[in-house]
Short mmCIF file of C-alpha atoms in Angstrom, two decimals:
data_model
loop_
_atom_site.label_atom_id
_atom_site.label_comp_id
_atom_site.label_asym_id
_atom_site.label_seq_id
_atom_site.Cartn_x
_atom_site.Cartn_y
_atom_site.Cartn_z
CA UNK A 1 27.31 8.10 -16.45
CA UNK A 2 28.27 7.12 -12.61
CA UNK A 3 26.79 4.73 -10.49
CA UNK A 4 28.31 3.85 -7.25
CA UNK A 5 26.65 2.17 -4.11
CA UNK A 6 23.89 0.18 -2.89
CA UNK A 7 20.24 1.18 -3.62
CA UNK A 8 16.98 -0.60 -2.32
CA UNK A 9 13.23 -0.42 -2.87
CA UNK A 10 10.26 -1.43 -1.05
CA UNK A 11 7.78 -3.16 -3.07
CA UNK A 12 5.00 -3.21 -0.67
CA UNK A 13 2.36 -0.32 -1.28
CA UNK A 14 0.49 1.60 1.28
CA UNK A 15 -3.37 1.51 0.17
CA UNK A 16 -4.87 4.42 1.34
CA UNK A 17 -8.52 5.67 -0.24
CA UNK A 18 -7.64 4.73 -3.48
CA UNK A 19 -4.19 5.67 -3.95
CA UNK A 20 -0.63 4.36 -2.91
CA UNK A 21 3.02 4.89 -2.10
CA UNK A 22 5.10 3.46 -4.57
CA UNK A 23 8.71 3.26 -3.58
CA UNK A 24 11.30 3.97 -6.62
CA UNK A 25 14.41 4.35 -4.93
CA UNK A 26 16.35 3.40 -1.80
CA UNK A 27 20.23 3.82 -0.99
CA UNK A 28 21.99 3.26 1.90
CA UNK A 29 24.19 5.41 3.61
CA UNK A 30 27.91 4.94 2.78
CA UNK A 31 26.81 3.05 -0.17
CA UNK A 32 29.53 5.22 -2.61
CA UNK A 33 27.02 6.26 -5.35
CA UNK A 34 25.64 9.85 -6.10
CA UNK A 35 22.06 10.04 -5.68
CA UNK A 36 21.20 11.88 -8.78
CA UNK A 37 23.67 10.06 -10.91
CA UNK A 38 21.81 6.83 -9.98
CA UNK A 39 18.28 8.00 -10.38
CA UNK A 40 19.39 9.35 -14.09
CA UNK A 41 20.26 6.08 -15.51
CA UNK A 42 18.41 5.06 -18.35
CA UNK A 43 16.37 1.54 -18.35
CA UNK A 44 18.38 -0.06 -15.87
CA UNK A 45 16.50 -1.72 -12.74
CA UNK A 46 18.64 -2.97 -9.94
CA UNK A 47 17.91 -5.31 -6.89
CA UNK A 48 14.67 -6.67 -5.66
CA UNK A 49 12.51 -5.41 -2.62
CA UNK A 50 13.77 -8.29 -0.30
CA UNK A 51 17.15 -7.97 -0.47
CA UNK A 52 19.76 -5.62 -0.11
CA UNK A 53 22.27 -3.98 -2.78
CA UNK A 54 21.63 -1.75 -5.59
CA UNK A 55 17.74 -1.18 -6.25
CA UNK A 56 16.28 1.27 -8.93
CA UNK A 57 12.72 1.12 -10.40
CA UNK A 58 12.82 1.52 -14.36
CA UNK A 59 9.41 3.14 -13.72
CA UNK A 60 11.34 6.59 -13.59
CA UNK A 61 12.38 6.28 -17.21
CA UNK A 62 8.68 6.66 -18.33
CA UNK A 63 6.46 7.17 -15.56
CA UNK A 64 3.50 9.62 -16.41
CA UNK A 65 3.94 12.84 -14.04
CA UNK A 66 0.20 13.40 -14.16
CA UNK A 67 -0.21 10.19 -12.14
CA UNK A 68 2.03 11.19 -9.54
CA UNK A 69 0.35 13.42 -7.21
CA UNK A 70 3.34 13.66 -4.65
CA UNK A 71 7.21 12.56 -4.40
CA UNK A 72 8.34 11.87 -0.99
CA UNK A 73 12.22 11.87 -0.39
CA UNK A 74 12.38 9.70 3.48
CA UNK A 75 15.60 10.09 5.59
CA UNK A 76 15.52 6.59 7.45
CA UNK A 77 11.92 6.62 7.99
CA UNK A 78 8.84 7.66 7.15
CA UNK A 79 8.82 10.24 10.03
CA UNK A 80 11.61 12.30 8.10
CA UNK A 81 10.67 13.26 5.35
CA UNK A 82 10.43 16.00 2.44
CA UNK A 83 7.13 16.02 0.43
CA UNK A 84 7.23 17.78 -3.28
CA UNK A 85 3.69 18.30 -4.99
CA UNK A 86 2.11 18.06 -8.21
CA UNK A 87 5.72 17.53 -10.11
CA UNK A 88 6.03 18.46 -13.54
CA UNK A 89 8.97 16.69 -14.15
CA UNK A 90 10.93 13.34 -12.88
CA UNK A 91 14.10 15.34 -13.19
CA UNK A 92 15.50 15.04 -9.53
CA UNK A 93 17.76 17.96 -9.73
CA UNK A 94 14.66 20.28 -10.47
CA UNK A 95 12.36 19.14 -7.88
CA UNK A 96 14.77 19.11 -5.02
CA UNK A 97 16.19 22.22 -5.96
CA UNK A 98 12.84 24.11 -4.78
CA UNK A 99 11.56 24.49 -1.34
CA UNK A 100 9.67 21.10 0.02
CA UNK A 101 6.25 21.95 0.65
CA UNK A 102 6.55 19.80 3.70
CA UNK A 103 8.95 18.64 6.03
CA UNK A 104 9.03 16.44 9.13
CA UNK A 105 9.01 20.31 11.19
CA UNK A 106 5.84 21.16 9.00
CA UNK A 107 5.90 23.83 6.50
CA UNK A 108 9.45 24.93 5.91
CA UNK A 109 10.33 29.29 6.15
CA UNK A 110 9.80 30.95 2.70
CA UNK A 111 13.50 32.05 3.51
CA UNK A 112 14.95 28.74 3.62
CA UNK A 113 17.50 27.75 1.12
CA UNK A 114 17.15 24.07 -0.73
CA UNK A 115 20.58 24.10 -2.83
CA UNK A 116 21.28 21.46 -5.28
CA UNK A 117 25.02 20.66 -6.04
CA UNK A 118 26.63 24.18 -5.49
CA UNK A 119 27.40 23.90 -1.58
CA UNK A 120 30.69 22.10 -0.77
CA UNK A 121 30.39 18.55 -1.51
CA UNK A 122 26.33 18.21 -0.78
CA UNK A 123 24.48 17.20 -3.70
CA UNK A 124 21.41 18.27 -1.54
CA UNK A 125 21.34 20.60 1.50
CA UNK A 126 18.80 22.36 3.41
CA UNK A 127 19.48 25.44 5.28
CA UNK A 128 17.86 28.27 6.88
CA UNK A 129 17.91 31.80 5.05
CA UNK A 130 21.75 32.71 6.46
CA UNK A 131 23.12 29.22 5.68
CA UNK A 132 24.45 28.93 9.30
CA UNK A 133 21.88 25.79 10.15
CA UNK A 134 21.56 22.64 8.83
CA UNK A 135 18.15 20.60 8.76
CA UNK A 136 19.20 17.89 5.94
CA UNK A 137 21.72 16.90 3.43
CA UNK A 138 23.00 14.54 0.79
CA UNK A 139 26.66 14.39 1.42
CA UNK A 140 29.43 12.93 -1.41
CA UNK A 141 33.20 12.86 -1.48
CA UNK A 142 34.77 10.29 -4.06
CA UNK A 143 37.51 10.28 -1.94
CA UNK A 144 36.01 7.89 0.63
CA UNK A 145 34.14 4.58 0.33
CA UNK A 146 31.92 5.45 3.43
CA UNK A 147 29.90 8.33 1.42
CA UNK A 148 26.95 9.42 0.57
CA UNK A 149 25.99 10.32 3.95
CA UNK A 150 22.35 11.32 4.57
CA UNK A 151 22.24 13.55 7.56
CA UNK A 152 19.47 15.76 9.07
CA UNK A 153 18.75 17.73 12.59
CA UNK A 154 15.31 17.91 13.39
CA UNK A 155 15.53 21.22 15.25
CA UNK A 156 18.56 22.21 12.80
CA UNK A 157 21.88 22.26 13.85
CA UNK A 158 24.88 24.95 13.67
CA UNK A 159 26.32 25.04 10.34
CA UNK A 160 29.86 26.51 10.51
CA UNK A 161 30.78 25.97 6.66
CA UNK A 162 32.74 22.30 7.44
CA UNK A 163 32.22 20.24 4.23
CA UNK A 164 31.98 16.90 6.03
CA UNK A 165 28.87 16.46 7.69
CA UNK A 166 30.84 13.90 10.61
CA UNK A 167 32.31 16.77 11.69
CA UNK A 168 29.04 18.67 12.63
CA UNK A 169 27.98 17.96 16.28
CA UNK A 170 24.70 16.65 16.96
CA UNK A 171 23.96 15.95 13.35
CA UNK A 172 21.73 12.59 12.78
CA UNK A 173 23.01 10.27 10.07
CA UNK A 174 20.05 8.41 8.53
CA UNK A 175 20.82 4.73 7.87
CA UNK A 176 19.30 5.14 4.37
CA UNK A 177 17.23 7.66 2.09
CA UNK A 178 14.33 6.65 0.30
CA UNK A 179 11.96 8.17 -2.57
CA UNK A 180 8.49 7.33 -3.19
CA UNK A 181 5.80 8.46 -5.49
CA UNK A 182 2.23 8.78 -4.40
CA UNK A 183 0.26 7.28 -7.33
CA UNK A 184 -3.36 7.15 -8.09
CA UNK A 185 -4.37 3.49 -8.51
CA UNK A 186 -5.77 4.13 -12.12
CA UNK A 187 -2.21 4.36 -13.22
CA UNK A 188 0.18 1.65 -14.40
CA UNK A 189 3.43 1.14 -12.94
CA UNK A 190 4.44 -2.38 -14.80
CA UNK A 191 8.27 -2.00 -16.05
CA UNK A 192 8.22 -1.58 -19.76
CA UNK A 193 11.65 -2.97 -20.33
CA UNK A 194 10.59 -6.23 -18.12
CA UNK A 195 13.61 -5.14 -16.09
CA UNK A 196 16.06 -6.57 -18.90
CA UNK A 197 18.88 -4.10 -17.86
CA UNK A 198 20.48 -5.03 -14.40
CA UNK A 199 22.80 -3.01 -12.59
CA UNK A 200 26.54 -3.66 -12.94
CA UNK A 201 28.75 -5.42 -10.73
CA UNK A 202 31.73 -3.47 -9.11
CA UNK A 203 34.26 -3.34 -11.64
CA UNK A 204 36.44 -0.88 -12.91
CA UNK A 205 35.59 0.99 -15.91
CA UNK A 206 35.37 -0.32 -19.68
CA UNK A 207 37.64 1.71 -21.61
CA UNK A 208 37.12 2.32 -25.22
CA UNK A 209 39.92 3.38 -28.04
CA UNK A 210 38.35 3.16 -31.56
CA UNK A 211 42.07 4.09 -33.00
CA UNK A 212 44.65 1.26 -33.44
CA UNK A 213 47.12 3.59 -35.24
CA UNK A 214 47.38 7.15 -36.42
CA UNK A 215 49.68 8.59 -39.06
CA UNK A 216 50.86 12.25 -38.67
CA UNK A 217 53.13 14.93 -39.99
CA UNK A 218 55.68 17.61 -38.57
CA UNK A 219 53.60 20.26 -36.07
CA UNK A 220 50.54 18.59 -36.47
CA UNK A 221 47.88 18.42 -33.68
CA UNK A 222 47.00 14.66 -33.02
CA UNK A 223 43.93 13.61 -30.77
CA UNK A 224 43.63 10.06 -29.28
CA UNK A 225 40.24 9.33 -28.70
CA UNK A 226 39.14 7.57 -25.51
CA UNK A 227 35.87 7.36 -23.87
CA UNK A 228 34.42 4.73 -21.20
CA UNK A 229 31.59 3.30 -19.41
CA UNK A 230 31.79 3.29 -15.97
CA UNK A 231 28.52 3.20 -13.03
CA UNK A 232 30.79 4.51 -10.37
CA UNK A 233 32.47 7.64 -10.71
CA UNK A 234 35.60 7.92 -12.34
CA UNK A 235 38.75 9.21 -10.36
CA UNK A 236 41.65 9.09 -12.31
CA UNK A 237 43.07 9.35 -16.07
CA UNK A 238 46.18 8.99 -17.81
CA UNK A 239 47.97 8.22 -20.56
CA UNK A 240 50.86 5.61 -20.52
CA UNK A 241 53.49 6.58 -23.36
CA UNK A 242 56.06 3.93 -24.55
CA UNK A 243 58.54 6.16 -26.79
CA UNK A 244 59.98 3.86 -30.13
CA UNK A 245 63.30 6.19 -29.71
CA UNK A 246 64.28 5.22 -26.48
CA UNK A 247 62.15 2.74 -25.48
CA UNK A 248 60.83 4.71 -21.72
CA UNK A 249 57.67 4.97 -20.64
CA UNK A 250 56.28 8.58 -20.01
CA UNK A 251 53.13 8.81 -17.91
CA UNK A 252 50.89 11.69 -18.98
CA UNK A 253 48.31 12.91 -16.80
CA UNK A 254 45.99 16.21 -16.61
CA UNK A 255 49.00 18.41 -14.48
CA UNK A 256 51.64 17.76 -17.22
CA UNK A 257 53.01 20.20 -19.35
CA UNK A 258 49.85 21.88 -21.09
CA UNK A 259 51.40 23.40 -23.95
CA UNK A 260 52.41 20.17 -24.97
CA UNK A 261 49.42 17.88 -23.60
CA UNK A 262 45.97 18.33 -23.27
CA UNK A 263 43.27 16.13 -22.17
CA UNK A 264 43.73 13.19 -19.83
CA UNK A 265 41.32 14.19 -17.56
CA UNK A 266 38.21 12.51 -15.95
CA UNK A 267 36.22 15.53 -17.78
CA UNK A 268 38.02 14.96 -21.33
CA UNK A 269 39.71 11.69 -21.20
CA UNK A 270 40.81 12.00 -24.66
CA UNK A 271 44.37 13.30 -25.04
CA UNK A 272 45.74 15.96 -27.84
CA UNK A 273 49.32 16.04 -28.60
CA UNK A 274 50.21 19.47 -29.64
CA UNK A 275 52.57 20.22 -32.31
CA UNK A 276 53.98 16.54 -32.68
CA UNK A 277 57.57 15.86 -33.74
CA UNK A 278 59.35 12.79 -34.45
CA UNK A 279 60.26 12.31 -30.70
CA UNK A 280 56.56 11.71 -30.19
CA UNK A 281 56.14 8.44 -32.01
CA UNK A 282 55.31 5.32 -29.77
CA UNK A 283 52.34 3.18 -28.35
CA UNK A 284 49.92 5.52 -26.32
CA UNK A 285 47.68 3.43 -23.71
CA UNK A 286 44.55 5.22 -21.86
CA UNK A 287 44.29 4.16 -18.51
CA UNK A 288 41.85 5.03 -15.61
CA UNK A 289 40.19 4.04 -12.35
CA UNK A 290 37.40 4.04 -10.07
CA UNK A 291 36.84 2.87 -6.58
CA UNK A 292 37.19 -0.33 -7.60
CA UNK A 293 40.49 -0.54 -9.55
CA UNK A 294 42.45 0.51 -12.99
CA UNK A 295 41.62 -0.66 -16.38
CA UNK A 296 43.78 -0.18 -19.23
CA UNK A 297 42.62 0.28 -23.18
CA UNK A 298 44.11 -1.01 -26.12
CA UNK A 299 47.29 0.31 -27.51
CA UNK A 300 47.31 2.98 -30.16
CA UNK A 301 50.54 3.32 -32.39
CA UNK A 302 51.35 6.62 -33.93
CA UNK A 303 54.06 7.32 -36.39
CA UNK A 304 55.22 10.63 -38.29
CA UNK A 305 55.03 10.95 -42.14
CA UNK A 306 58.80 11.56 -43.32
CA UNK A 307 59.71 12.45 -46.89
CA UNK A 308 60.69 8.98 -47.37
CA UNK A 309 57.70 7.39 -45.86
CA UNK A 310 56.09 9.57 -48.94
CA UNK A 311 57.86 8.06 -51.55
CA UNK A 312 55.67 5.92 -53.71
CA UNK A 313 58.38 4.21 -55.35
CA UNK A 314 59.70 0.66 -54.88
CA UNK A 315 62.97 0.97 -52.78
CA UNK A 316 64.22 -2.29 -54.61
CA UNK A 317 64.25 0.08 -57.66
CA UNK A 318 66.69 2.30 -56.08
CA UNK A 319 70.20 1.11 -56.84
CA UNK A 320 71.61 0.91 -53.23
CA UNK A 321 70.27 4.23 -52.45
CA UNK A 322 73.24 6.00 -54.48
CA UNK A 323 72.62 9.39 -56.70
CA UNK A 324 73.73 10.28 -59.69
CA UNK A 325 74.72 13.54 -61.56
CA UNK A 326 72.68 14.94 -64.62
CA UNK A 327 75.26 13.90 -66.95
CA UNK A 328 75.46 10.49 -65.62
CA UNK A 329 71.89 10.02 -65.87
CA UNK A 330 71.64 11.39 -69.40
CA UNK A 331 74.40 8.59 -70.41
CA UNK A 332 72.41 5.55 -68.25
CA UNK A 333 69.19 6.60 -69.47
CA UNK A 334 70.06 7.53 -73.00
CA UNK A 335 69.18 4.35 -74.96
CA UNK A 336 65.78 4.09 -72.60
CA UNK A 337 64.94 7.71 -73.74
CA UNK A 338 65.60 7.26 -77.40
CA UNK A 339 63.38 3.96 -77.61
CA UNK A 340 60.80 5.73 -75.47
CA UNK A 341 60.72 9.00 -77.93
CA UNK A 342 60.25 6.63 -81.01
CA UNK A 343 57.43 4.62 -79.27
CA UNK A 344 55.91 8.17 -78.43
CA UNK A 345 56.53 9.62 -82.09
CA UNK A 346 53.00 10.23 -83.86
CA UNK A 347 52.50 10.59 -87.46
CA UNK A 348 51.09 14.06 -87.94
CA UNK A 349 49.31 13.40 -90.85
CA UNK A 350 46.98 10.92 -88.25
CA UNK A 351 46.41 13.47 -86.21
CA UNK A 352 42.33 14.70 -86.24
CA UNK A 353 43.73 18.15 -86.22
CA UNK A 354 45.47 17.78 -89.58
CA UNK A 355 42.73 15.60 -91.07
CA UNK A 356 40.00 18.37 -90.28
CA UNK A 357 41.84 20.92 -92.13
CA UNK A 358 41.78 18.53 -95.03
CA UNK A 359 37.91 17.82 -95.09
CA UNK A 360 35.11 19.92 -95.60
CA UNK A 361 32.13 19.44 -93.29
CA UNK A 362 28.71 18.30 -94.65
CA UNK A 363 25.71 20.59 -93.92
CA UNK A 364 22.50 19.47 -94.72
CA UNK A 365 20.29 22.43 -94.40
CA UNK A 366 18.36 23.56 -97.07
CA UNK A 367 19.45 26.92 -96.82
CA UNK A 368 23.01 25.69 -97.12
CA UNK A 369 22.22 23.46 -100.24
CA UNK A 370 20.33 26.64 -102.03
CA UNK A 371 23.20 29.24 -100.95
CA UNK A 372 25.72 26.41 -102.63
CA UNK A 373 23.76 26.18 -105.37
CA UNK A 374 23.09 29.65 -106.13
CA UNK A 375 27.20 30.17 -105.79
CA UNK A 376 27.69 27.40 -108.47
CA UNK A 377 25.18 28.98 -110.75
CA UNK A 378 26.65 32.62 -110.63
CA UNK A 379 30.30 30.96 -111.01
CA UNK A 380 29.47 29.18 -114.41
CA UNK A 381 27.63 32.20 -115.52
CA UNK A 382 30.93 34.30 -114.87
CA UNK A 383 32.79 31.93 -116.73
CA UNK A 384 30.34 31.49 -119.80
CA UNK A 385 30.55 35.38 -120.09
CA UNK A 386 34.17 35.29 -120.33
CA UNK A 387 34.26 32.20 -122.95
CA UNK A 388 31.39 34.01 -125.13
CA UNK A 389 33.39 37.38 -125.47
CA UNK A 390 36.28 35.19 -126.21
CA UNK A 391 34.34 33.48 -128.94
CA UNK A 392 33.16 36.82 -130.03
CA UNK A 393 36.43 38.10 -130.80
CA UNK A 394 38.34 34.78 -132.26
CA UNK A 395 37.31 35.73 -136.03
CA UNK A 396 39.11 38.59 -135.66
CA UNK A 397 42.32 37.24 -133.68
CA UNK A 398 42.48 34.75 -136.81
CA UNK A 399 42.47 37.51 -139.51
CA UNK A 400 45.13 39.50 -137.54
CA UNK A 401 47.28 35.95 -136.97
CA UNK A 402 47.08 35.14 -140.67
CA UNK A 403 47.97 38.40 -141.88
CA UNK A 404 51.05 38.46 -140.03
CA UNK A 405 51.76 35.15 -141.02
CA UNK A 406 51.86 36.41 -144.78
CA UNK A 407 53.59 39.69 -144.36
CA UNK A 408 50.45 41.75 -144.67
CA UNK A 409 51.25 45.11 -142.96
CA UNK A 410 48.60 45.45 -140.02
CA UNK A 411 46.39 48.71 -139.44
CA UNK A 412 47.13 50.18 -136.65
#
């Protein structure tokens, strides 16, 4: 958000027929602030009604639009005014971009142009259909402390495309610009935040750099974050790079090599280093200026991760950085390897896989028990049958054996 300049509000009310005009903004010619930037601030109440300086009433932040019958924009005094009836929004860009219902010349032509932020350096400009006659304008440029300029002409002046109203002949410069709400007396205009947030002093930007260090690998894109708070327009952004390689400081701006860098601009203050390499190591600081001077953020140190930095082994365990052949390592580590092998050797009989092969698993199901008992009975019956048959022939086998022993011939 940008804020720059002097705004002043009157606190007197013009009470008429149950309504009153309530001033919400006043700004001196040449105060150095965009009217719309200042209007669009949030929860800020600046100045007082009786002193000069920035003034913005924080009623703008929460006003009930239905309480506002008209909005008046005054150029210097009440005789030079633009009137907008029945506003539906408090966004200044919206109601000033449409034709005013009334001006100091009466009702404007339906073909007149009311233009916002699109015509040269004018925040607002009112011209005829051909855009060759100027009736009123708010001119602002960041190049000079004498802006904005509030210009008008009762009958209109020739406008030849000059972007600087000081070059327009017979134009009138208003000393200030005011905005008033025409209010119903039943509406509450007390300030919700009780004016706790005052307008800032005229100081350089406040820079915020959340990073303190960044590690990257080769060919990475590295983004260094920089943001700022400035109530006045930021005019320039640059990064200072102090190289670790040679100690040289390099100034990186928006117009430097875009294949290497991007950002470092008022729109994108953060800096991106494309395909970063070892030569990009060093300290980077973001700096910028507004009309009240330069400011510099905290430094950000960036370093590239190399093979050495990726190694997790303590350097003390590496013998002077020496290297050995496979044969030398085998000899040096043989005793350690044998000891390690002995410690890691496991008795196979203690392994669960071995034990499980020699242990029957129990099964408590009734069906399993019945099946097991049936199997045992079958085996016993088979053994009994075989034994029975042997017992039935034992007498015959005994007689045969006895005959052989006595030398008796055997029957064939």
